[in-house]
């Protein structure tokens, strides 16, 4: 995911120094199909507004979402992309 976001930003010449990416996994040992994965992307205030929605859509298509095939539809939660205020 982080490398995907890095590539997205490099193509558009957007600084990546202050972008933070988090992945949270709520693992259910008894029922592994119930495991949930959530990605969060925290964007700096200077991130261009015109690319926030595009990055959100891009994050939905990342590799982690493809790896959850075979898990329940609730396993991969939509990525949360937020932009910090100054």
GROMACS .gro file of N, CA, C and O in nm:
model
  344
    1UNK      N    1   0.082  -0.119   0.000
    1UNK     CA    2   0.000   0.000   0.000
    1UNK      C    3   0.086   0.125   0.000
    1UNK      O    4   0.064   0.215  -0.077
    2UNK      N    5   0.185   0.129   0.088
    2UNK     CA    6   0.271   0.248   0.096
    2UNK      C    7   0.345   0.270  -0.035
    2UNK      O    8   0.359   0.384  -0.080
    3UNK      N    9   0.392   0.163  -0.097
    3UNK     CA   10   0.464   0.179  -0.223
    3UNK      C   11   0.370   0.222  -0.334
    3UNK      O   12   0.411   0.295  -0.424
    4UNK      N   13   0.244   0.179  -0.329
    4UNK     CA   14   0.145   0.223  -0.427
    4UNK      C   15   0.120   0.373  -0.415
    4UNK      O   16   0.113   0.444  -0.514
    5UNK      N   17   0.108   0.421  -0.291
    5UNK     CA   18   0.086   0.563  -0.268
    5UNK      C   19   0.209   0.643  -0.309
    5UNK      O   20   0.197   0.750  -0.368
    6UNK      N   21   0.327   0.590  -0.280
    6UNK     CA   22   0.450   0.655  -0.322
    6UNK      C   23   0.453   0.672  -0.474
    6UNK      O   24   0.484   0.780  -0.525
    7UNK      N   25   0.419   0.566  -0.546
    7UNK     CA   26   0.417   0.572  -0.693
    7UNK      C   27   0.313   0.673  -0.741
    7UNK      O   28   0.340   0.752  -0.833
    8UNK      N   29   0.194   0.672  -0.681
    8UNK     CA   30   0.088   0.766  -0.717
    8UNK      C   31   0.139   0.910  -0.704
    8UNK      O   32   0.120   0.992  -0.793
    9UNK      N   33   0.205   0.939  -0.594
    9UNK     CA   34   0.254   1.075  -0.568
    9UNK      C   35   0.372   1.111  -0.658
    9UNK      O   36   0.381   1.225  -0.706
   10UNK      N   37   0.462   1.020  -0.680
   10UNK     CA   38   0.579   1.050  -0.765
   10UNK      C   39   0.538   1.084  -0.907
   10UNK      O   40   0.593   1.175  -0.968
   11UNK      N   41   0.441   1.011  -0.960
   11UNK     CA   42   0.394   1.039  -1.096
   11UNK      C   43   0.340   1.182  -1.105
   11UNK      O   44   0.358   1.249  -1.206
   12UNK      N   45   0.278   1.229  -0.999
   12UNK     CA   46   0.217   1.362  -0.997
   12UNK      C   47   0.308   1.468  -0.934
   12UNK      O   48   0.266   1.581  -0.913
   13UNK      N   49   0.430   1.428  -0.899
   13UNK     CA   50   0.529   1.518  -0.838
   13UNK      C   51   0.476   1.582  -0.709
   13UNK      O   52   0.491   1.702  -0.686
   14UNK      N   53   0.416   1.498  -0.623
   14UNK     CA   54   0.364   1.541  -0.493
   14UNK      C   55   0.460   1.492  -0.386
   14UNK      O   56   0.500   1.375  -0.385
   15UNK      N   57   0.498   1.580  -0.295
   15UNK     CA   58   0.588   1.544  -0.186
   15UNK      C   59   0.524   1.436  -0.099
   15UNK      O   60   0.404   1.440  -0.070
   16UNK      N   61   0.604   1.340  -0.055
   16UNK     CA   62   0.553   1.228   0.025
   16UNK      C   63   0.609   1.228   0.168
   16UNK      O   64   0.577   1.137   0.244
   17UNK      N   65   0.690   1.327   0.202
   17UNK     CA   66   0.759   1.328   0.331
   17UNK      C   67   0.667   1.313   0.451
   17UNK      O   68   0.702   1.248   0.548
   18UNK      N   69   0.550   1.374   0.446
   18UNK     CA   70   0.464   1.377   0.564
   18UNK      C   71   0.336   1.295   0.548
   18UNK      O   72   0.240   1.314   0.621
   19UNK      N   73   0.334   1.203   0.452
   19UNK     CA   74   0.219   1.113   0.435
   19UNK      C   75   0.242   0.993   0.527
   19UNK      O   76   0.349   0.935   0.530
   20UNK      N   77   0.138   0.958   0.602
   20UNK     CA   78   0.148   0.844   0.694
   20UNK      C   79   0.044   0.740   0.652
   20UNK      O   80  -0.070   0.772   0.621
   21UNK      N   81   0.088   0.613   0.653
   21UNK     CA   82   0.000   0.502   0.617
   21UNK      C   83  -0.003   0.404   0.733
   21UNK      O   84   0.102   0.363   0.782
   22UNK      N   85  -0.123   0.367   0.775
   22UNK     CA   86  -0.140   0.273   0.885
   22UNK      C   87  -0.226   0.156   0.837
   22UNK      O   88  -0.316   0.173   0.757
   23UNK      N   89  -0.195   0.040   0.889
   23UNK     CA   90  -0.278  -0.078   0.862
   23UNK      C   91  -0.315  -0.139   0.996
   23UNK      O   92  -0.229  -0.167   1.078
   24UNK      N   93  -0.443  -0.160   1.017
   24UNK     CA   94  -0.493  -0.221   1.140
   24UNK      C   95  -0.555  -0.355   1.104
   24UNK      O   96  -0.637  -0.364   1.012
   25UNK      N   97  -0.515  -0.459   1.176
   25UNK     CA   98  -0.571  -0.592   1.154
   25UNK      C   99  -0.634  -0.639   1.283
   25UNK      O  100  -0.569  -0.645   1.388
   26UNK      N  101  -0.763  -0.668   1.276
   26UNK     CA  102  -0.835  -0.724   1.390
   26UNK      C  103  -0.849  -0.874   1.361
   26UNK      O  104  -0.942  -0.918   1.295
   27UNK      N  105  -0.752  -0.952   1.411
   27UNK     CA  106  -0.743  -1.093   1.378
   27UNK      C  107  -0.828  -1.177   1.473
   27UNK      O  108  -0.817  -1.167   1.594
   28UNK      N  109  -0.914  -1.259   1.415
   28UNK     CA  110  -1.001  -1.349   1.491
   28UNK      C  111  -0.940  -1.489   1.482
   28UNK      O  112  -0.947  -1.554   1.378
   29UNK      N  113  -0.876  -1.535   1.591
   29UNK     CA  114  -0.807  -1.664   1.589
   29UNK      C  115  -0.902  -1.782   1.570
   29UNK      O  116  -0.868  -1.880   1.505
   30UNK      N  117  -1.022  -1.773   1.626
   30UNK     CA  118  -1.117  -1.884   1.615
   30UNK      C  119  -1.184  -1.890   1.478
   30UNK      O  120  -1.211  -1.996   1.426
   31UNK      N  121  -1.212  -1.774   1.424
   31UNK     CA  122  -1.283  -1.766   1.296
   31UNK      C  123  -1.204  -1.671   1.205
   31UNK      O  124  -1.240  -1.554   1.192
   32UNK      N  125  -1.100  -1.724   1.143
   32UNK     CA  126  -1.011  -1.637   1.064
   32UNK      C  127  -1.084  -1.565   0.951
   32UNK      O  128  -1.039  -1.459   0.909
   33UNK      N  129  -1.195  -1.619   0.904
   33UNK     CA  130  -1.272  -1.548   0.801
   33UNK      C  131  -1.330  -1.417   0.853
   33UNK      O  132  -1.369  -1.332   0.775
   34UNK      N  133  -1.339  -1.402   0.984
   34UNK     CA  134  -1.392  -1.281   1.044
   34UNK      C  135  -1.286  -1.174   1.067
   34UNK      O  136  -1.315  -1.070   1.121
   35UNK      N  137  -1.162  -1.202   1.029
   35UNK     CA  138  -1.055  -1.105   1.044
   35UNK      C  139  -1.087  -0.981   0.961
   35UNK      O  140  -1.137  -0.991   0.849
   36UNK      N  141  -1.060  -0.863   1.017
   36UNK     CA  142  -1.085  -0.739   0.946
   36UNK      C  143  -0.955  -0.661   0.928
   36UNK      O  144  -0.872  -0.655   1.018
   37UNK      N  145  -0.941  -0.601   0.809
   37UNK     CA  146  -0.823  -0.522   0.776
   37UNK      C  147  -0.870  -0.382   0.740
   37UNK      O  148  -0.962  -0.365   0.659
   38UNK      N  149  -0.806  -0.282   0.798
   38UNK     CA  150  -0.840  -0.142   0.770
   38UNK      C  151  -0.712  -0.067   0.738
   38UNK      O  152  -0.613  -0.078   0.811
   39UNK      N  153  -0.712   0.007   0.629
   39UNK     CA  154  -0.600   0.092   0.594
   39UNK      C  155  -0.639   0.237   0.620
   39UNK      O  156  -0.753   0.276   0.594
   40UNK      N  157  -0.544   0.314   0.668
   40UNK     CA  158  -0.566   0.457   0.690
   40UNK      C  159  -0.450   0.533   0.630
   40UNK      O  160  -0.334   0.498   0.652
   41UNK      N  161  -0.483   0.635   0.553
   41UNK     CA  162  -0.382   0.722   0.493
   41UNK      C  163  -0.405   0.860   0.549
   41UNK      O  164  -0.514   0.916   0.539
   42UNK      N  165  -0.302   0.915   0.611
   42UNK     CA  166  -0.308   1.046   0.675
   42UNK      C  167  -0.226   1.144   0.590
   42UNK      O  168  -0.104   1.130   0.581
   43UNK      N  169  -0.294   1.238   0.526
   43UNK     CA  170  -0.229   1.330   0.434
   43UNK      C  171  -0.197   1.463   0.503
   43UNK      O  172  -0.275   1.511   0.585
   44UNK      N  173  -0.085   1.524   0.467
   44UNK     CA  174  -0.049   1.654   0.524
   44UNK      C  175  -0.137   1.765   0.467
   44UNK      O  176  -0.197   1.749   0.360
   45UNK      N  177  -0.144   1.878   0.536
   45UNK     CA  178  -0.229   1.990   0.489
   45UNK      C  179  -0.193   2.038   0.348
   45UNK      O  180  -0.280   2.083   0.274
   46UNK      N  181  -0.067   2.028   0.312
   46UNK     CA  182  -0.025   2.079   0.180
   46UNK      C  183  -0.053   1.982   0.065
   46UNK      O  184  -0.029   2.014  -0.051
   47UNK      N  185  -0.109   1.864   0.094
   47UNK     CA  186  -0.143   1.769  -0.012
   47UNK      C  187  -0.251   1.835  -0.099
   47UNK      O  188  -0.351   1.886  -0.049
   48UNK      N  189  -0.233   1.834  -0.232
   48UNK     CA  190  -0.329   1.901  -0.321
   48UNK      C  191  -0.471   1.844  -0.309
   48UNK      O  192  -0.491   1.724  -0.322
   49UNK      N  193  -0.567   1.932  -0.285
   49UNK     CA  194  -0.707   1.891  -0.271
   49UNK      C  195  -0.757   1.813  -0.392
   49UNK      O  196  -0.835   1.720  -0.378
   50UNK      N  197  -0.711   1.851  -0.510
   50UNK     CA  198  -0.763   1.788  -0.631
   50UNK      C  199  -0.726   1.641  -0.643
   50UNK      O  200  -0.785   1.568  -0.722
   51UNK      N  201  -0.630   1.593  -0.559
   51UNK     CA  202  -0.590   1.453  -0.566
   51UNK      C  203  -0.640   1.368  -0.449
   51UNK      O  204  -0.618   1.248  -0.447
   52UNK      N  205  -0.709   1.426  -0.353
   52UNK     CA  206  -0.753   1.350  -0.236
   52UNK      C  207  -0.851   1.240  -0.278
   52UNK      O  208  -0.836   1.124  -0.239
   53UNK      N  209  -0.951   1.274  -0.355
   53UNK     CA  210  -1.050   1.173  -0.398
   53UNK      C  211  -0.984   1.067  -0.485
   53UNK      O  212  -1.011   0.947  -0.471
   54UNK      N  213  -0.896   1.109  -0.574
   54UNK     CA  214  -0.826   1.013  -0.661
   54UNK      C  215  -0.742   0.916  -0.578
   54UNK      O  216  -0.740   0.796  -0.605
   55UNK      N  217  -0.675   0.967  -0.475
   55UNK     CA  218  -0.595   0.881  -0.389
   55UNK      C  219  -0.683   0.785  -0.311
   55UNK      O  220  -0.650   0.668  -0.294
   56UNK      N  221  -0.799   0.833  -0.266
   56UNK     CA  222  -0.893   0.746  -0.194
   56UNK      C  223  -0.938   0.631  -0.286
   56UNK      O  224  -0.939   0.515  -0.245
   57UNK      N  225  -0.973   0.662  -0.409
   57UNK     CA  226  -1.015   0.558  -0.503
   57UNK      C  227  -0.899   0.464  -0.535
   57UNK      O  228  -0.918   0.343  -0.547
   58UNK      N  229  -0.780   0.519  -0.547
   58UNK     CA  230  -0.660   0.440  -0.573
   58UNK      C  231  -0.635   0.343  -0.458
   58UNK      O  232  -0.604   0.226  -0.479
   59UNK      N  233  -0.652   0.390  -0.335
   59UNK     CA  234  -0.629   0.307  -0.216
   59UNK      C  235  -0.726   0.189  -0.212
   59UNK      O  236  -0.691   0.080  -0.165
   60UNK      N  237  -0.847   0.208  -0.260
   60UNK     CA  238  -0.945   0.100  -0.262
   60UNK      C  239  -0.902  -0.015  -0.353
   60UNK      O  240  -0.946  -0.127  -0.336
   61UNK      N  241  -0.816   0.015  -0.450
   61UNK     CA  242  -0.772  -0.085  -0.546
   61UNK      C  243  -0.636  -0.145  -0.513
   61UNK      O  244  -0.581  -0.221  -0.591
   62UNK      N  245  -0.582  -0.114  -0.396
   62UNK     CA  246  -0.446  -0.156  -0.362
   62UNK      C  247  -0.434  -0.307  -0.344
   62UNK      O  248  -0.533  -0.379  -0.337
   63UNK      N  249  -0.312  -0.353  -0.332
   63UNK     CA  250  -0.282  -0.496  -0.323
   63UNK      C  251  -0.351  -0.562  -0.204
   63UNK      O  252  -0.399  -0.674  -0.215
   64UNK      N  253  -0.359  -0.495  -0.090
   64UNK     CA  254  -0.421  -0.555   0.029
   64UNK      C  255  -0.565  -0.593  -0.002
   64UNK      O  256  -0.611  -0.700   0.038
   65UNK      N  257  -0.637  -0.510  -0.075
   65UNK     CA  258  -0.776  -0.542  -0.107
   65UNK      C  259  -0.784  -0.667  -0.194
   65UNK      O  260  -0.875  -0.747  -0.181
   66UNK      N  261  -0.686  -0.685  -0.281
   66UNK     CA  262  -0.685  -0.803  -0.368
   66UNK      C  263  -0.648  -0.930  -0.290
   66UNK      O  264  -0.689  -1.039  -0.323
   67UNK      N  265  -0.568  -0.915  -0.186
   67UNK     CA  266  -0.526  -1.031  -0.107
   67UNK      C  267  -0.636  -1.085  -0.016
   67UNK      O  268  -0.625  -1.195   0.036
   68UNK      N  269  -0.742  -1.008   0.005
   68UNK     CA  270  -0.850  -1.053   0.091
   68UNK      C  271  -0.952  -1.138   0.018
   68UNK      O  272  -1.053  -1.176   0.075
   69UNK      N  273  -0.926  -1.170  -0.107
   69UNK     CA  274  -1.016  -1.258  -0.183
   69UNK      C  275  -1.029  -1.390  -0.107
   69UNK      O  276  -0.931  -1.448  -0.062
   70UNK      N  277  -1.150  -1.436  -0.089
   70UNK     CA  278  -1.174  -1.559  -0.014
   70UNK      C  279  -1.215  -1.531   0.129
   70UNK      O  280  -1.267  -1.618   0.197
   71UNK      N  281  -1.192  -1.411   0.175
   71UNK     CA  282  -1.238  -1.371   0.308
   71UNK      C  283  -1.379  -1.315   0.291
   71UNK      O  284  -1.424  -1.290   0.180
   72UNK      N  285  -1.447  -1.293   0.399
   72UNK     CA  286  -1.583  -1.238   0.389
   72UNK      C  287  -1.576  -1.095   0.336
   72UNK      O  288  -1.473  -1.029   0.343
   73UNK      N  289  -1.687  -1.049   0.283
   73UNK     CA  290  -1.689  -0.913   0.225
   73UNK      C  291  -1.665  -0.807   0.331
   73UNK      O  292  -1.626  -0.696   0.298
   74UNK      N  293  -1.688  -0.840   0.456
   74UNK     CA  294  -1.665  -0.743   0.563
   74UNK      C  295  -1.519  -0.742   0.610
   74UNK      O  296  -1.482  -0.665   0.696
   75UNK      N  297  -1.437  -0.828   0.553
   75UNK     CA  298  -1.299  -0.840   0.599
   75UNK      C  299  -1.215  -0.718   0.565
   75UNK      O  300  -1.135  -0.672   0.644
   76UNK      N  301  -1.230  -0.668   0.444
   76UNK     CA  302  -1.151  -0.553   0.401
   76UNK      C  303  -1.238  -0.430   0.409
   76UNK      O  304  -1.328  -0.411   0.329
   77UNK      N  305  -1.213  -0.347   0.508
   77UNK     CA  306  -1.290  -0.225   0.525
   77UNK      C  307  -1.236  -0.119   0.431
   77UNK      O  308  -1.117  -0.116   0.401
   78UNK      N  309  -1.321  -0.031   0.383
   78UNK     CA  310  -1.276   0.074   0.293
   78UNK      C  311  -1.165   0.155   0.357
   78UNK      O  312  -1.172   0.187   0.476
   79UNK      N  313  -1.064   0.190   0.278
   79UNK     CA  314  -0.955   0.271   0.332
   79UNK      C  315  -1.007   0.407   0.378
   79UNK      O  316  -1.100   0.462   0.319
   80UNK      N  317  -0.947   0.458   0.482
   80UNK     CA  318  -0.980   0.591   0.532
   80UNK      C  319  -0.867   0.683   0.489
   80UNK      O  320  -0.752   0.662   0.524
   81UNK      N  321  -0.901   0.783   0.408
   81UNK     CA  322  -0.803   0.880   0.363
   81UNK      C  323  -0.844   1.015   0.420
   81UNK      O  324  -0.952   1.065   0.388
   82UNK      N  325  -0.761   1.072   0.505
   82UNK     CA  326  -0.793   1.199   0.567
   82UNK      C  327  -0.679   1.298   0.543
   82UNK      O  328  -0.564   1.260   0.532
   83UNK      N  329  -0.717   1.424   0.536
   83UNK     CA  330  -0.618   1.531   0.519
   83UNK      C  331  -0.617   1.615   0.645
   83UNK      O  332  -0.721   1.664   0.690
   84UNK      N  333  -0.498   1.626   0.704
   84UNK     CA  334  -0.484   1.706   0.826
   84UNK      C  335  -0.502   1.854   0.793
   84UNK      O  336  -0.471   1.899   0.683
   85UNK      N  337  -0.552   1.929   0.888
   85UNK     CA  338  -0.563   2.073   0.871
   85UNK      C  339  -0.438   2.139   0.926
   85UNK      O  340  -0.369   2.084   1.011
   86UNK      N  341  -0.412   2.256   0.877
   86UNK     CA  342  -0.290   2.327   0.919
   86UNK      C  343  -0.297   2.373   1.063
   86UNK      O  344  -0.395   2.386   1.124
   0.00000   0.00000   0.00000
